[in-house]
Coordinates of C-alpha atoms in Angstrom, one line a residue:
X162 CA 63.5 -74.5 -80.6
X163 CA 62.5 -74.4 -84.3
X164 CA 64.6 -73.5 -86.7
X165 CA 63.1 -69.9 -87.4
X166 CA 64.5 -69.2 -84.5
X167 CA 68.2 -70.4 -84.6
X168 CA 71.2 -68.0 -83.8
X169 CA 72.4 -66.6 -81.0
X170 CA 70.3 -66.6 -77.6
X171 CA 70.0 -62.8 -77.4
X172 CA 68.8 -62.9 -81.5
X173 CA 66.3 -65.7 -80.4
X174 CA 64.6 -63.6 -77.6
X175 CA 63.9 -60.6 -79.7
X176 CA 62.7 -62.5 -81.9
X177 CA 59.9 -64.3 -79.1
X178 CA 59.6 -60.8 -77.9
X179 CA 58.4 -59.2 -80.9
X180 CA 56.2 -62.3 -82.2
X181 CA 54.8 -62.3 -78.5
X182 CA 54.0 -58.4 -78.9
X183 CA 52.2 -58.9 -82.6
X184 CA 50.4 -61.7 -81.1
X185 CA 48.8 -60.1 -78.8
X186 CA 47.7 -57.3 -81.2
X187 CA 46.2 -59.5 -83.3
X188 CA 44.5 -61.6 -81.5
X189 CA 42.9 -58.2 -79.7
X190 CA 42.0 -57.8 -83.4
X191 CA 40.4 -60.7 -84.1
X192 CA 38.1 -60.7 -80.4
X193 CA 37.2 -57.1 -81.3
X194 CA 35.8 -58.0 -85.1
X195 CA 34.1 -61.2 -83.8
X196 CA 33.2 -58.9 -80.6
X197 CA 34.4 -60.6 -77.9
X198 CA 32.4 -60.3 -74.4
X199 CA 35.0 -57.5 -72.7
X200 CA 34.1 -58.3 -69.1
X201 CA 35.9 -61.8 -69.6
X202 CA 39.2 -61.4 -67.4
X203 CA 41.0 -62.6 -70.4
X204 CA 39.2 -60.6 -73.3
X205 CA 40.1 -57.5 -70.8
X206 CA 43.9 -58.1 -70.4
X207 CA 44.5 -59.3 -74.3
X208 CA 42.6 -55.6 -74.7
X209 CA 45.1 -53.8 -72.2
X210 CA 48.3 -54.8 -73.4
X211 CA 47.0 -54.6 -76.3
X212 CA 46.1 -51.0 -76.0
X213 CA 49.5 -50.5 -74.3
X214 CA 51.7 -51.9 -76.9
X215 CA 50.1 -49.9 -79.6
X216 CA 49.4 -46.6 -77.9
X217 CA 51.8 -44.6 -79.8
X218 CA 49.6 -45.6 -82.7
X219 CA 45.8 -44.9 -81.5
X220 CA 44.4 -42.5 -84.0
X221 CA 47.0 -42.2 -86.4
X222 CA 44.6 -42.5 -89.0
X223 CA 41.2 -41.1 -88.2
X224 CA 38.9 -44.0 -90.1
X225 CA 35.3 -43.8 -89.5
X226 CA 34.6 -47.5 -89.5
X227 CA 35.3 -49.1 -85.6
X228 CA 36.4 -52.2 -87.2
X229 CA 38.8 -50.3 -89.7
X230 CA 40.1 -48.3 -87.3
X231 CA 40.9 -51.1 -85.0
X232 CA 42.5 -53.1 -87.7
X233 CA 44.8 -50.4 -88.8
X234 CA 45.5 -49.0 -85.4
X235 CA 46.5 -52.2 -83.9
X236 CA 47.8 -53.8 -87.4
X237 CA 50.3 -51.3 -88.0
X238 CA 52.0 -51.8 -84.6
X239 CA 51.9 -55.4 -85.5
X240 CA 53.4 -55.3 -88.6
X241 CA 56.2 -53.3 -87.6
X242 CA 56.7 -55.2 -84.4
X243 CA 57.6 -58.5 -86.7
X244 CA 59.3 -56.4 -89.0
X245 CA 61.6 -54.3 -86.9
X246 CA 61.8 -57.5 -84.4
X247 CA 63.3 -59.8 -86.7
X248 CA 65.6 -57.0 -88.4
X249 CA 67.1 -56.5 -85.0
X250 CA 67.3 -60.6 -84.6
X251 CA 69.1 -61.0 -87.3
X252 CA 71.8 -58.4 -86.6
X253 CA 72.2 -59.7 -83.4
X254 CA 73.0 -63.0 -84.9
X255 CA 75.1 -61.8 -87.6
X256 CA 77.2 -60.2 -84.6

């Protein structure tokens, strides 16, 4: 593996696991803004786990633009996906 993701084994998988999860949100960001045919299979699912890892988040901040409010309610899960992800990674390796 790279070396971003040296360490132990348990401190690397967290570390997949939450760049995996902020992937996913924004690349859901990204085929919403350049609006992205939904009934693709693949648009769909990026959209559902999408919508599932960000669900505590959905309306949090009530934005009248679609595109703002898809940015920020799926950004903000994404951000703190990385940053919480790779806080937790690097305890684990420092244990």
């Amino acid at each position: 593996m790279s070396r971003r993701y040296g360490g132990s084994p348990a401190g690397t998988v967290v570390s997949l696991i939450a760049d995996i999860a902020a992937l996913i949100l924004i690349l859901w960001i990204v085929l919403y803004l350049f609006d992205a045919n939904s009934a693709n299979t693949t648009v769909s699912w990026v959209h559902d786990a999408a919508d599932w890892l960000s669900g505590w988040s959905h309306n949090l901040f009530t934005i009248h633009s679609a595109d703002w409010r898809t940015v920020v309610n799926y950004g903000l899960p994404a951000l703190l996906y990385l940053f919480i992800g790779h806080a937790v990674a690097t305890g684990v390796n420092r244990a």
